[in-house]
Each structure stands twice: as C-alpha cells, then as structure tokens.
CSV table of C-alpha atoms in Angstrom, one decimal:
chain,number,residue,atom,x,y,z
A,1032,MET,CA,-25.2,-10.9,35.0
A,1033,ALA,CA,-23.8,-11.9,31.6
A,1034,ASN,CA,-20.1,-13.1,31.4
A,1035,ILE,CA,-17.9,-10.4,30.1
A,1036,SER,CA,-14.4,-11.3,28.8
A,1037,ARG,CA,-11.3,-9.2,29.1
A,1038,ARG,CA,-11.2,-9.1,25.3
A,1039,HIS,CA,-14.7,-7.6,25.2
A,1040,VAL,CA,-13.7,-5.0,27.8
A,1041,LEU,CA,-10.6,-4.0,25.8
A,1042,ALA,CA,-12.6,-3.9,22.6
A,1043,GLY,CA,-15.1,-1.6,24.2
A,1044,LEU,CA,-12.5,0.9,25.3
A,1045,GLY,CA,-13.4,2.9,22.2
A,1046,THR,CA,-16.2,4.5,24.3
A,1047,ALA,CA,-13.4,6.1,26.4
A,1048,GLY,CA,-12.1,7.8,23.4
A,1049,PHE,CA,-8.7,6.1,23.0
A,1050,ALA,CA,-9.3,2.9,21.2
A,1051,SER,CA,-7.8,4.2,18.0
A,1052,SER,CA,-4.5,4.7,19.8
A,1053,LEU,CA,-4.4,1.2,21.3
A,1054,GLY,CA,-3.5,-0.6,18.1
A,1055,GLY,CA,-3.0,-4.4,18.7
A,1056,LEU,CA,-3.2,-4.0,22.5
A,1057,THR,CA,-6.9,-5.0,22.3
A,1058,ASN,CA,-5.8,-8.5,21.3
A,1059,LEU,CA,-4.5,-10.9,23.9
A,1060,GLY,CA,-2.2,-13.0,21.7
A,1061,LEU,CA,-1.4,-14.0,18.1
A,1062,ASN,CA,-3.2,-16.9,16.6
A,1063,ASN,CA,-1.7,-19.1,13.9
A,1064,ALA,CA,1.8,-18.6,12.5
A,1065,TRP,CA,1.9,-17.4,8.9
A,1066,ALA,CA,4.6,-17.1,6.3
A,1067,ALA,CA,3.9,-13.8,4.5
A,1068,ASP,CA,6.9,-12.3,2.6
A,1069,THR,CA,7.5,-9.0,4.5
A,1070,SER,CA,10.8,-8.1,3.0
A,1071,GLY,CA,11.2,-4.4,2.0
A,1072,TYR,CA,8.4,-2.0,2.5
A,1073,LYS,CA,4.9,-2.0,0.9
A,1074,ALA,CA,1.7,-0.2,1.6
A,1075,MET,CA,-1.9,-0.5,0.3
A,1076,VAL,CA,-4.2,2.5,0.4
A,1077,CYS,CA,-8.0,1.9,0.0
A,1078,ILE,CA,-10.0,4.9,-1.0
A,1079,PHE,CA,-13.7,4.0,-0.3
A,1080,LEU,CA,-16.1,6.1,-2.3
A,1081,LYS,CA,-19.2,6.0,-0.2
A,1082,GLY,CA,-22.6,6.0,-1.8
A,1083,GLY,CA,-21.8,4.0,-5.0
A,1084,MET,CA,-19.7,5.6,-7.7
A,1085,ASP,CA,-21.2,5.6,-11.3
A,1086,GLY,CA,-18.6,3.7,-13.3
A,1087,ALA,CA,-20.4,4.5,-16.6
A,1088,ASP,CA,-20.0,8.2,-15.9
A,1089,THR,CA,-16.3,7.7,-15.0
A,1090,ILE,CA,-14.9,5.4,-17.7
A,1091,LEU,CA,-17.0,6.4,-20.7
A,1092,PRO,CA,-17.2,4.7,-24.2
A,1093,TYR,CA,-15.3,6.7,-26.8
A,1094,ASP,CA,-15.8,4.9,-30.1
A,1095,GLN,CA,-18.7,6.6,-31.8
A,1096,THR,CA,-21.1,3.6,-31.8
A,1097,SER,CA,-20.7,2.8,-28.1
A,1098,TYR,CA,-20.8,6.5,-27.1
A,1099,ASP,CA,-24.1,6.9,-29.0
A,1100,GLN,CA,-25.5,3.8,-27.3
A,1101,LEU,CA,-24.7,5.3,-23.9
A,1102,VAL,CA,-26.3,8.7,-24.9
A,1103,ASN,CA,-29.4,6.9,-26.0
A,1104,VAL,CA,-29.9,4.8,-22.9
A,1105,ARG,CA,-29.0,7.8,-20.6
A,1106,SER,CA,-30.5,10.6,-22.6
A,1107,SER,CA,-31.9,12.5,-19.6
A,1108,LEU,CA,-28.5,12.4,-17.7
A,1109,PHE,CA,-26.6,13.5,-20.8
A,1110,ASN,CA,-29.0,16.3,-21.3
A,1111,ALA,CA,-28.4,17.3,-17.7
A,1112,HIS,CA,-24.7,17.3,-18.5
A,1113,ASN,CA,-25.6,19.6,-21.4
A,1114,PHE,CA,-23.6,17.3,-23.5
A,1115,ASN,CA,-24.2,19.0,-26.8
A,1116,SER,CA,-22.5,22.1,-25.5
A,1117,GLY,CA,-18.9,22.6,-26.7
A,1118,ALA,CA,-18.0,23.3,-23.1
A,1119,SER,CA,-19.5,20.1,-21.6
A,1120,SER,CA,-17.1,17.5,-20.2
A,1121,ARG,CA,-19.5,14.8,-21.5
A,1122,ASN,CA,-19.3,16.1,-25.1
A,1123,ARG,CA,-17.4,13.4,-27.0
A,1124,ALA,CA,-15.0,16.0,-28.4
A,1125,ASN,CA,-13.9,17.0,-24.9
A,1126,LEU,CA,-13.5,13.5,-23.5
A,1127,LEU,CA,-9.9,12.3,-22.8
A,1128,PRO,CA,-9.3,9.2,-24.9
A,1129,MET,CA,-7.5,6.3,-23.3
A,1130,ASN,CA,-4.8,4.4,-25.2
A,1131,PRO,CA,-4.5,1.1,-23.3
A,1132,ASN,CA,-1.6,-1.3,-24.2
A,1133,ASN,CA,-4.2,-4.1,-24.3
A,1134,ALA,CA,-6.7,-2.3,-26.6
A,1135,SER,CA,-6.9,-5.3,-28.9
A,1136,ARG,CA,-8.9,-7.3,-26.4
A,1137,PHE,CA,-11.8,-4.9,-26.8
A,1138,GLY,CA,-12.2,-5.4,-30.5
A,1139,GLY,CA,-12.1,-1.8,-31.7
A,1140,ARG,CA,-14.1,-0.4,-28.8
A,1141,GLN,CA,-12.5,2.7,-27.2
A,1142,PHE,CA,-12.8,4.3,-23.8
A,1143,ALA,CA,-12.2,7.8,-22.3
A,1144,MET,CA,-12.3,9.8,-19.1
A,1145,PRO,CA,-14.0,13.1,-18.5
A,1146,THR,CA,-11.9,16.2,-18.3
A,1147,GLU,CA,-12.4,16.4,-14.5
A,1148,LEU,CA,-10.2,13.3,-14.2
A,1149,ALA,CA,-7.4,14.8,-16.3
A,1150,PRO,CA,-4.7,14.0,-13.6
A,1151,LEU,CA,-5.8,10.3,-13.5
A,1152,HIS,CA,-5.9,10.2,-17.3
A,1153,ALA,CA,-2.3,11.4,-17.4
A,1154,MET,CA,-1.3,8.8,-14.9
A,1155,PHE,CA,-3.0,6.1,-17.0
A,1156,GLU,CA,-1.2,7.2,-20.1
A,1157,SER,CA,2.2,7.3,-18.3
A,1158,GLY,CA,1.7,3.7,-17.0
A,1159,ASP,CA,1.1,4.7,-13.3
A,1160,LEU,CA,-2.6,3.7,-13.3
A,1161,ALA,CA,-4.8,0.9,-14.5
A,1162,VAL,CA,-8.6,0.4,-14.7
A,1163,VAL,CA,-10.3,-2.8,-13.4
A,1164,GLY,CA,-13.7,-3.0,-14.9
A,1165,ASN,CA,-17.0,-4.5,-13.6
A,1166,VAL,CA,-15.9,-5.4,-10.1
A,1167,GLY,CA,-18.4,-6.3,-7.4
A,1168,PRO,CA,-19.3,-8.7,-4.6
A,1169,LEU,CA,-19.8,-12.3,-5.8
A,1170,ILE,CA,-19.9,-15.6,-4.1
A,1171,GLU,CA,-19.3,-17.5,-7.3
A,1172,PRO,CA,-19.4,-16.6,-11.1
A,1173,THR,CA,-22.9,-15.4,-11.8
A,1174,THR,CA,-24.8,-15.0,-15.1
A,1175,ARG,CA,-28.0,-13.3,-16.2
A,1176,ALA,CA,-29.5,-16.8,-16.9
A,1177,GLN,CA,-28.9,-17.8,-13.3
A,1178,LEU,CA,-30.5,-14.7,-12.1
A,1179,ASP,CA,-33.5,-15.2,-14.3
A,1180,ASN,CA,-34.1,-18.8,-13.3
A,1181,SER,CA,-33.3,-18.0,-9.6
A,1182,THR,CA,-30.4,-20.4,-9.4
A,1183,ALA,CA,-27.7,-17.8,-8.6
A,1184,VAL,CA,-26.0,-17.9,-5.2
A,1185,LEU,CA,-25.9,-14.2,-4.3
A,1186,PRO,CA,-24.4,-12.0,-1.6
A,1187,ARG,CA,-26.9,-10.9,0.9
A,1188,ARG,CA,-28.8,-7.6,0.7
A,1189,LEU,CA,-27.6,-6.4,-2.6
A,1190,PHE,CA,-28.2,-2.7,-3.3
A,1191,SER,CA,-28.2,-1.7,0.4
A,1192,HIS,CA,-25.7,1.0,1.2
A,1193,ASN,CA,-24.5,-0.2,4.7
A,1194,ASP,CA,-24.7,-3.9,3.8
A,1195,GLN,CA,-22.8,-3.5,0.5
A,1196,GLN,CA,-20.1,-1.3,2.1
A,1197,SER,CA,-19.6,-4.0,4.7
A,1198,THR,CA,-19.7,-6.7,2.0
A,1199,TRP,CA,-17.0,-5.0,0.0
A,1200,MET,CA,-14.9,-4.7,3.2
A,1201,SER,CA,-15.6,-8.0,4.9
A,1202,PHE,CA,-17.7,-10.3,2.6
A,1203,GLY,CA,-20.6,-10.0,5.2
A,1204,VAL,CA,-23.4,-7.6,5.8
A,1205,GLU,CA,-23.5,-4.8,8.3
A,1206,GLY,CA,-22.3,-6.1,11.7
A,1207,SER,CA,-19.4,-8.2,10.4
A,1208,ARG,CA,-16.4,-8.0,12.6
A,1209,ARG,CA,-13.4,-8.7,10.4
A,1210,GLY,CA,-12.3,-6.9,7.2
A,1211,TRP,CA,-9.9,-8.2,4.6
A,1212,GLY,CA,-7.6,-5.3,5.1
A,1213,GLY,CA,-7.2,-6.3,8.8
A,1214,LEU,CA,-7.0,-10.0,7.9
A,1215,PHE,CA,-4.2,-9.3,5.4
A,1216,MET,CA,-2.3,-7.5,8.2
A,1217,ASP,CA,-2.9,-10.3,10.7
A,1218,ARG,CA,-0.8,-12.5,8.3
A,1219,VAL,CA,1.9,-9.9,8.1
A,1220,VAL,CA,2.4,-9.2,11.8
A,1221,SER,CA,2.3,-13.0,12.5
A,1222,SER,CA,5.1,-13.5,9.9
A,1223,SER,CA,7.2,-10.6,11.1
A,1224,PRO,CA,7.7,-10.7,14.9
A,1225,ASN,CA,9.5,-7.4,14.9
A,1226,GLU,CA,6.6,-5.6,13.2
A,1227,ASN,CA,5.0,-2.8,15.2
A,1228,ARG,CA,1.3,-3.8,14.7
A,1229,VAL,CA,0.1,-0.6,16.4
A,1230,PHE,CA,1.0,1.4,13.2
A,1231,SER,CA,0.2,-1.3,10.7
A,1232,THR,CA,-3.5,-0.5,10.0
A,1233,ILE,CA,-4.1,3.2,9.7
A,1234,SER,CA,-7.5,5.0,9.2
A,1235,THR,CA,-7.9,8.6,8.3
A,1236,SER,CA,-11.7,8.5,8.4
A,1237,SER,CA,-14.4,6.4,10.0
A,1238,ASN,CA,-14.2,3.3,12.2
A,1239,ASP,CA,-15.3,0.9,9.4
A,1240,VAL,CA,-14.7,-2.8,9.4
A,1241,PHE,CA,-12.1,-2.9,6.6
A,1242,LEU,CA,-9.1,-2.7,9.0
A,1243,ALA,CA,-10.5,-4.9,11.7
A,1244,GLY,CA,-8.5,-8.1,12.2
A,1245,GLU,CA,-8.0,-10.7,14.8
A,1246,ASN,CA,-4.7,-9.3,15.9
A,1247,VAL,CA,-4.7,-5.7,14.6
A,1248,SER,CA,-7.0,-2.8,15.0
A,1249,GLN,CA,-7.0,0.6,13.3
A,1250,PHE,CA,-4.9,3.6,14.4
A,1251,LYS,CA,-6.5,6.9,13.6
A,1252,VAL,CA,-4.5,9.7,12.1
A,1253,GLU,CA,-5.1,13.1,10.6
A,1254,SER,CA,-3.0,15.5,8.6
A,1255,SER,CA,-2.4,17.3,11.9
A,1256,GLY,CA,-1.2,14.1,13.7
A,1257,VAL,CA,-3.0,11.9,16.1
A,1258,SER,CA,-5.7,13.3,18.4
A,1259,GLU,CA,-4.9,12.8,22.1
A,1260,PRO,CA,-6.8,10.1,23.9
A,1261,ASN,CA,-9.6,11.6,26.0
A,1262,ILE,CA,-8.0,10.3,29.2
A,1263,TYR,CA,-4.8,12.2,28.2
A,1264,ALA,CA,-6.4,15.4,27.0
A,1265,THR,CA,-8.8,16.3,29.8
A,1266,ARG,CA,-7.9,19.9,30.3
A,1267,GLY,CA,-9.3,20.1,33.8
A,1268,ILE,CA,-6.9,17.4,35.0
A,1269,LEU,CA,-3.8,18.1,32.9
A,1270,GLY,CA,-3.9,21.9,33.0
A,1271,HIS,CA,-4.0,24.6,30.4
A,1272,ASN,CA,-0.4,25.8,30.0
A,1273,GLY,CA,3.2,24.8,30.6
A,1274,ALA,CA,2.0,22.5,33.4
A,1275,ASP,CA,0.8,20.1,30.7
A,1276,ASP,CA,4.1,18.2,30.4
A,1277,ALA,CA,4.4,17.6,34.1
A,1278,SER,CA,0.8,16.6,34.3
A,1279,ARG,CA,1.2,14.1,31.5
A,1280,ALA,CA,4.3,12.7,33.1
A,1281,GLN,CA,2.3,12.2,36.3
A,1282,LEU,CA,-0.5,10.5,34.4
A,1283,ARG,CA,1.9,8.1,32.8
A,1284,THR,CA,3.4,7.2,36.2
A,1285,PHE,CA,0.0,6.7,37.6
A,1286,LEU,CA,-1.1,4.4,34.8
A,1287,ALA,CA,2.1,2.4,35.1
A,1288,ALA,CA,1.6,2.0,38.8
A,1289,SER,CA,-2.1,1.0,38.4
A,1290,ASP,CA,-1.0,-1.7,35.9
A,1291,ARG,CA,1.5,-3.1,38.4
A,1292,GLN,CA,-0.4,-2.8,41.7
A,1293,SER,CA,-4.0,-3.7,40.9
A,1294,ARG,CA,-5.0,-7.3,41.7
A,1295,ASN,CA,-7.9,-7.0,39.3
A,1296,LEU,CA,-7.1,-8.3,35.8
A,1297,PHE,CA,-9.6,-5.9,34.2
A,1298,GLU,CA,-8.1,-2.9,36.0
A,1299,GLN,CA,-4.6,-4.0,34.9
A,1300,ASP,CA,-5.7,-4.3,31.3
A,1301,ILE,CA,-7.5,-1.0,31.3
A,1302,ALA,CA,-4.5,0.8,32.9
A,1303,SER,CA,-2.1,-0.9,30.5
A,1304,ALA,CA,-4.2,0.0,27.5
A,1305,SER,CA,-4.5,3.6,28.6
A,1306,ALA,CA,-0.7,3.9,29.1
A,1307,LYS,CA,-0.1,2.3,25.7
A,1308,ALA,CA,-2.5,4.7,24.1
A,1309,VAL,CA,-0.6,7.6,25.5
A,1310,GLN,CA,2.8,6.2,24.5
A,1311,ASN,CA,1.6,5.4,20.9
A,1312,THR,CA,0.2,8.9,20.5
A,1313,GLU,CA,3.4,10.5,21.7
A,1314,GLN,CA,5.6,8.3,19.5
A,1315,PHE,CA,3.6,9.1,16.4
A,1316,ASN,CA,3.3,12.8,16.9
A,1317,GLU,CA,6.9,13.2,17.8
A,1318,ALA,CA,8.0,11.4,14.6
A,1319,GLN,CA,5.6,13.5,12.5
A,1320,GLN,CA,6.7,16.8,14.0
A,1321,ASN,CA,10.3,16.1,13.2
A,1322,ALA,CA,9.6,15.2,9.6
A,1323,THR,CA,10.4,17.6,6.8
A,1324,PRO,CA,7.2,18.9,5.0
A,1325,PHE,CA,6.5,17.7,1.5
A,1326,THR,CA,7.0,20.1,-1.4
A,1327,ALA,CA,4.1,18.3,-3.1
A,1328,ALA,CA,1.0,20.4,-2.6
A,1329,PHE,CA,-2.3,18.8,-1.4
A,1330,PRO,CA,-5.6,20.7,-2.0
A,1331,GLY,CA,-7.7,21.5,1.1
A,1332,ASP,CA,-10.7,19.2,0.4
A,1333,ARG,CA,-11.5,16.2,2.7
A,1334,VAL,CA,-10.1,13.4,0.5
A,1335,SER,CA,-6.9,15.3,-0.3
A,1336,GLN,CA,-6.3,16.0,3.4
A,1337,GLN,CA,-6.7,12.3,4.1
A,1338,MET,CA,-4.3,11.4,1.4
A,1339,GLN,CA,-1.8,13.9,2.8
A,1340,ALA,CA,-2.1,12.2,6.2
A,1341,VAL,CA,-1.4,8.9,4.5
A,1342,ALA,CA,1.7,10.4,2.8
A,1343,GLU,CA,3.0,12.0,6.0
A,1344,THR,CA,2.6,8.7,7.8
A,1345,ILE,CA,4.4,6.7,5.1
A,1346,LYS,CA,7.2,9.3,5.3
A,1347,ILE,CA,7.9,8.4,8.9
A,1348,ARG,CA,7.3,4.7,8.6
A,1349,GLN,CA,11.0,3.9,9.5
A,1350,PHE,CA,10.4,5.6,12.9
A,1351,LEU,CA,7.2,3.5,13.4
A,1352,ASN,CA,9.0,0.1,12.7
A,1353,VAL,CA,6.7,-1.2,10.0
A,1354,SER,CA,7.4,-3.1,6.8
A,1355,ARG,CA,3.8,-3.3,5.7
A,1356,GLN,CA,0.9,-0.9,6.2
A,1357,MET,CA,-2.8,-0.9,5.2
A,1358,TYR,CA,-4.5,2.4,5.0
A,1359,TYR,CA,-8.2,3.3,4.8
A,1360,VAL,CA,-9.5,6.6,3.4
A,1361,SER,CA,-13.2,7.3,2.7
A,1362,VAL,CA,-15.2,10.1,1.1
A,1363,GLY,CA,-18.9,10.4,0.7
A,1364,GLY,CA,-21.3,12.0,-1.8
A,1365,PHE,CA,-21.4,9.3,-4.5
A,1366,ASP,CA,-25.0,8.4,-4.0
A,1367,THR,CA,-26.1,10.4,-7.0
A,1368,HIS,CA,-29.8,9.8,-7.3
A,1369,ARG,CA,-30.3,13.4,-8.4
A,1370,VAL,CA,-28.2,16.3,-9.8
A,1371,GLN,CA,-25.5,13.8,-10.8
A,1372,ALA,CA,-24.3,16.2,-13.5
A,1373,ASN,CA,-23.4,18.7,-10.9
A,1374,SER,CA,-22.2,16.6,-8.0
A,1375,LEU,CA,-20.1,13.8,-9.7
A,1376,PRO,CA,-17.8,16.1,-11.7
A,1377,ALA,CA,-16.9,18.0,-8.6
A,1378,LEU,CA,-16.2,14.7,-6.8
A,1379,HIS,CA,-14.1,13.5,-9.7
A,1380,VAL,CA,-12.0,16.7,-9.5
A,1381,GLN,CA,-11.3,16.1,-5.8
A,1382,LEU,CA,-10.5,12.4,-6.2
A,1383,ALA,CA,-8.1,13.0,-9.2
A,1384,ALA,CA,-6.3,15.9,-7.4
A,1385,ALA,CA,-5.9,13.8,-4.2
A,1386,ILE,CA,-4.4,10.8,-6.0
A,1387,SER,CA,-2.1,12.9,-8.2
A,1388,ALA,CA,-0.8,14.9,-5.2
A,1389,PHE,CA,-0.2,11.7,-3.3
A,1390,ARG,CA,1.7,10.2,-6.3
A,1391,ASP,CA,3.9,13.4,-6.4
A,1392,ALA,CA,4.6,13.0,-2.6
A,1393,MET,CA,5.5,9.4,-2.9
A,1394,VAL,CA,7.8,10.1,-5.9
A,1395,GLU,CA,9.4,12.8,-3.7
A,1396,ILE,CA,10.4,10.3,-1.0
A,1397,GLY,CA,11.1,7.4,-3.3
A,1398,GLU,CA,8.2,5.2,-2.2
A,1399,TRP,CA,5.9,5.3,-5.3
A,1400,ASN,CA,7.0,1.8,-6.4
A,1401,ASN,CA,6.1,0.5,-2.9
A,1402,VAL,CA,2.6,1.7,-2.7
A,1403,VAL,CA,-0.7,0.8,-4.4
A,1404,VAL,CA,-3.8,3.0,-4.2
A,1405,PHE,CA,-7.1,1.5,-5.1
A,1406,THR,CA,-10.7,2.5,-5.1
A,1407,ALA,CA,-13.7,0.7,-3.7
A,1408,SER,CA,-17.4,1.6,-3.4
A,1409,ASP,CA,-20.8,0.3,-2.3
A,1410,PHE,CA,-21.7,-0.6,-5.8
A,1411,GLY,CA,-21.9,0.8,-9.3
A,1412,ARG,CA,-25.0,2.6,-10.6
A,1413,THR,CA,-27.9,1.6,-12.9
A,1414,LEU,CA,-27.3,2.0,-16.6
A,1415,ILE,CA,-30.8,3.4,-16.9
A,1416,ASP,CA,-30.9,6.9,-15.5
A,1417,ASN,CA,-33.8,8.3,-13.4
A,1418,GLY,CA,-33.8,11.7,-14.9
A,1419,ASP,CA,-30.9,13.7,-13.6
A,1420,GLY,CA,-29.4,10.9,-11.6
A,1421,THR,CA,-28.9,7.1,-11.3
A,1422,ASP,CA,-29.9,4.4,-8.8
A,1423,HIS,CA,-28.2,1.7,-6.9
A,1424,GLY,CA,-26.4,-0.8,-9.1
A,1425,TRP,CA,-24.0,-3.8,-8.6
A,1426,GLY,CA,-20.8,-4.0,-10.6
A,1427,GLY,CA,-18.6,-1.0,-11.1
A,1428,HIS,CA,-15.3,0.2,-12.5
A,1429,HIS,CA,-12.3,0.9,-10.3
A,1430,ILE,CA,-8.8,2.3,-10.5
A,1431,VAL,CA,-5.5,1.1,-9.1
A,1432,ALA,CA,-2.4,3.3,-9.1
A,1433,GLY,CA,1.2,2.9,-8.1
A,1434,GLY,CA,4.7,2.4,-9.5
A,1435,ALA,CA,4.2,-1.4,-9.2
A,1436,VAL,CA,0.9,-1.4,-11.1
A,1437,GLN,CA,0.9,-2.7,-14.7
A,1438,GLY,CA,-0.5,0.6,-15.8
A,1439,LYS,CA,-2.0,1.8,-19.1
A,1440,ASN,CA,-4.1,-1.4,-19.2
A,1441,ILE,CA,-7.8,-2.2,-18.7
A,1442,TYR,CA,-8.4,-5.4,-16.7
A,1443,GLY,CA,-11.7,-7.1,-16.2
A,1444,ASP,CA,-14.5,-6.1,-18.5
A,1445,ILE,CA,-16.3,-2.9,-19.5
A,1446,PRO,CA,-19.5,-4.2,-21.1
A,1447,THR,CA,-21.1,-2.3,-24.0
A,1448,PRO,CA,-24.0,0.0,-22.9
A,1449,GLU,CA,-26.7,-2.3,-24.3
A,1450,LEU,CA,-29.4,-3.6,-22.0
A,1451,ASN,CA,-30.1,-6.7,-24.1
A,1452,ASN,CA,-26.5,-8.0,-24.2
A,1453,GLY,CA,-27.1,-10.3,-21.2
A,1454,LEU,CA,-24.5,-8.5,-19.0
A,1455,TYR,CA,-27.0,-6.4,-17.0
A,1456,THR,CA,-29.9,-7.4,-14.8
A,1457,LYS,CA,-33.4,-7.2,-16.2
A,1458,SER,CA,-34.3,-4.5,-13.7
A,1459,ARG,CA,-32.8,-1.0,-14.3
A,1460,GLY,CA,-29.7,-2.3,-16.1
A,1461,ARG,CA,-27.5,-3.2,-13.2
A,1462,LEU,CA,-24.1,-4.6,-14.3
A,1463,ILE,CA,-23.6,-8.2,-13.2
A,1464,PRO,CA,-20.0,-8.3,-11.9
A,1465,THR,CA,-17.6,-10.3,-13.9
A,1466,THR,CA,-14.7,-9.8,-11.4
A,1467,SER,CA,-15.2,-10.5,-7.7
A,1468,VAL,CA,-14.0,-8.2,-5.0
A,1469,GLU,CA,-11.9,-11.2,-3.8
A,1470,GLN,CA,-10.1,-11.5,-7.1
A,1471,TYR,CA,-9.4,-7.7,-7.0
A,1472,ALA,CA,-8.1,-8.0,-3.4
A,1473,ALA,CA,-6.1,-11.2,-4.0
A,1474,THR,CA,-4.1,-9.6,-6.8
A,1475,MET,CA,-2.9,-6.8,-4.5
A,1476,GLY,CA,-2.5,-9.2,-1.6
A,1477,SER,CA,-0.2,-11.4,-3.6
A,1478,TRP,CA,2.0,-8.4,-4.4
A,1479,PHE,CA,1.8,-7.4,-0.7
A,1480,GLY,CA,3.5,-10.7,0.2
A,1481,LEU,CA,0.7,-13.1,1.1
A,1482,ASN,CA,0.9,-16.6,-0.2
A,1483,SER,CA,-2.1,-18.6,-1.7
A,1484,SER,CA,-3.0,-20.2,1.6
A,1485,GLU,CA,-3.0,-16.9,3.4
A,1486,LEU,CA,-5.1,-15.3,0.7
A,1487,GLY,CA,-7.6,-18.1,0.9
A,1488,GLY,CA,-7.9,-17.7,4.6
A,1489,ALA,CA,-8.7,-14.0,4.3
A,1490,LEU,CA,-10.9,-14.2,1.1
A,1491,PRO,CA,-13.4,-17.0,1.7
A,1492,ASN,CA,-14.9,-17.3,-1.8
A,1493,LEU,CA,-11.6,-16.9,-3.8
A,1494,SER,CA,-11.4,-20.6,-4.6
A,1495,ASN,CA,-14.8,-20.4,-6.4
A,1496,PHE,CA,-13.1,-18.4,-9.3
A,1497,ASN,CA,-10.7,-19.8,-11.9
A,1498,THR,CA,-8.4,-16.8,-11.7
A,1499,ALA,CA,-7.1,-15.6,-8.3
A,1500,ASP,CA,-4.6,-13.1,-9.7
A,1501,LEU,CA,-5.8,-10.6,-12.4
A,1502,GLY,CA,-2.2,-9.6,-13.3
A,1503,PHE,CA,-2.4,-5.8,-12.7
A,1504,MET,CA,0.5,-5.8,-10.2
A,1505,ASN,CA,4.2,-6.3,-11.1
A,1506,GLY,CA,5.7,-9.6,-9.9
A,1507,THR,CA,2.4,-11.5,-9.6
A,1508,GLY,CA,0.2,-13.2,-12.2
A,1509,THR,CA,-0.2,-12.4,-15.9
C-alpha cells in the first residue's frame, strides 16, 4: 500500500464536502518567515473571465485611421455587429471615447469603449480605473522574430483553455498546485502572526488553483453566506426543526472529544478539521447576519452576485480578523468562436454593472481606496475573425479598478490592428504579449505589501523582465 501522509489526508477532505471551510487547517505549519507590510487593510479581487475575452472588441481604436483598419481586418465581425447602423454599439459615432492622461505616448492614436461598458468608461474618466494593454503569459520578453526562427522560450500549451487558465493563475499548466494569489497570502500570514488565515483567501466560484498556497487554502462564500459542511448539514442526523441547534451542539462536543481521545493521528486530524470547519462556518455566517445591508444595488446575474458576496465579506472583515484578503471571482462565456456580436455585449453589460455596483458598495463603507479589482482571462482572441466570432489568441487587454489605482491611464501597449506590424503572430493574428502576467501581478503585489524578495519567490519569471512594477498603483513604481 502506498504511503499516505497526514497532509494528503487533510488536503483530500474536500471529498467530504467541508474543505472550503477548513482554511489553513490543511497545513501542518508555516514555512519561511517573511516581512510583508501588513499595516492597515487591503484586498485584491481577481475577476477571471473564462473562455478568453476579446480585448480588441473591448478596448477599440477610436481615431479614424485605426478604426478603419480594425473594420477592414474584422469585416465579418463588424457586419455581424451591424456596425453601419446608427443603433450599433460598434458604430464609431456611438463608441465612448477615452481621454487618458497619458495620451501623448500613443502618438495621436485614440481609444474607446463600447456603450455596454458605459459604467467602466465613467470610472476610467473619473480616475477610478486604468487599462493595462497586451498582457499575457511569458517566460521572457518575446518577439515575432524569435517566434519565426524558433528561438523563443514559450509557456507550455499556448491557446489551450485549461492550461492557459492555469498558467495565468500559477505559471504552470493544468495540474499545478500553487497559485500566485495563494502564494501572495502565504507571505502575508507568515508576516502577521495574528492574521486569521482561514478568511484570507476567499472564492465565490470554482475551486481553481489561483488561491492555493503552501499555508492558505480557499474559503468558499456566496451572497447568502457560507454553505454548511456536509458533516454539519446532514438533515437525517441533525434534525429538521428546532432540534437543529441542540444537534449541532452535540456534534461539536463529539468532534472535540474525538480529537482528544483518539490515539490515531489521522483520526485526530480529521476530527479537528471537521470541528474547525463547523466553527469557521458559524463565525462567518454570524458576522454576516449581523451586518447592515448595503444601499448599493447589485444586479441578479452571476458575476454581480459574486461581487456582492465579496463586498459583504469585506464589510465584516474586522470580525474576521484579517488585514489582507485575496478574492477570486470567475464568470464564463467568453469563448466567442461564434455569435460574438450577440454574446460579448451582454457579458460586457454584466461585467460593467458588477464592478460599478461593487465600487459603490466600497465607497459606502469607506474601503474603495483599500481594494483593487482586476481582470484576468485565458488569453485574448485572434485579430482575424472567423465569420461571426474569433479564435484563441495570446495577449489581451485588462482593467484594474480601485481608489488606489492610477486611473485614467493606459499602461502596457495596445498595438495598431495591422497584421504586418510585427506585433502579431503569423498565424491568425494573435497578439504577442508585451507585458507579462508576472509584471501585472507584481505591480499589485507591491501595493499589497510584498517586498521584492517575496514577489520574486511567488513570481518565478519576474526577474527576466526589466520592469517589475508597471506603475498603475499608488505608492509603488512610476
């Protein structure tokens, strides 16, 4: 029989239905000591857009020359948008022009958002949001010439959904075990011994690798609170009415006794983990139930409901004893191989409304300056359309929002929509990233309180790039 460690047993408790309530209990001790600055409160909120969001249909060229170039190379897609109609959101007259403070670096080129992103456009213009252009997984700076002569050192399995989602989150293909969100939080909880690591990494969606660290694991929440662990919610055992409270008390007593009395270390660990899951769930739900509801209104779609859960959790963060939190939100539907003109605008509406409502909620409780929201996605899309859709790309454009963001600026690069400018791959016009995911992450990590050594430990290829901080966060680089 293969040797099975206590760590593996605890890590596998997810099959019992209560791993998301365990938090850091699945780890048997902290590793190295770190020195992250954990003064005050800060939170990072990742919104992962699954499927691969089309950056060129999100941040559009607005100057006439560049707009015409995009229409020419994507004629079928623009026709699907019925762009010549006065009612089309892709008609140049209806686009929302952006007025970045750093417009001079683009030499007269202009950019715009479609009307579906009107709330995000307003946030950009007010300085609450920035755009980071052409971000993607890179091991080192990469050029078209290197690709053409096969000398480029590339991430594995480019253009594969599962592998590139994992690479964005962990810098490794599907099956990787540690994500940079979790590794950031490892440094925080090691630097702050009073930090409650159970509530430091919060997911509102799937159990992806982004929040997985050595010493932290995700805690799952929903807008209605935390689902009870299966061991705690088995109705046949706990009853169906007022007897529930007494049954729960008996269960807690039983688990505590099992932890103390068993001579088997595995049984002790499982009983302790089960008891802790119950305690964590009760602590969270009690704090949330006692909180005053927001006046900010969140729509009923999936991404807005997740962002509401994030906002509600931040609101009770003092009761959870955390100074830093990492959140993971995800929404699907961005794999727009077909009918993109119908599907992407609807997704844009939901995304913009969710972020805008979240901003309003954070302003309401005075935390907007302490939170950064950022998007991530499998990849961008091909510049060349396939009719009424687009195919898997590489680099893509992303947004960062928050009171601490150096907003109303465009960072990175948004290349002209010209296939022969050397900034796209030979095949299908995939953007070659000019900003790595690690640079994107490091800029936020520096604001979050991590020092250069801690960032380097969490972001393995960061040292391959000349600039570690892109400057879009207040108090970091320029």
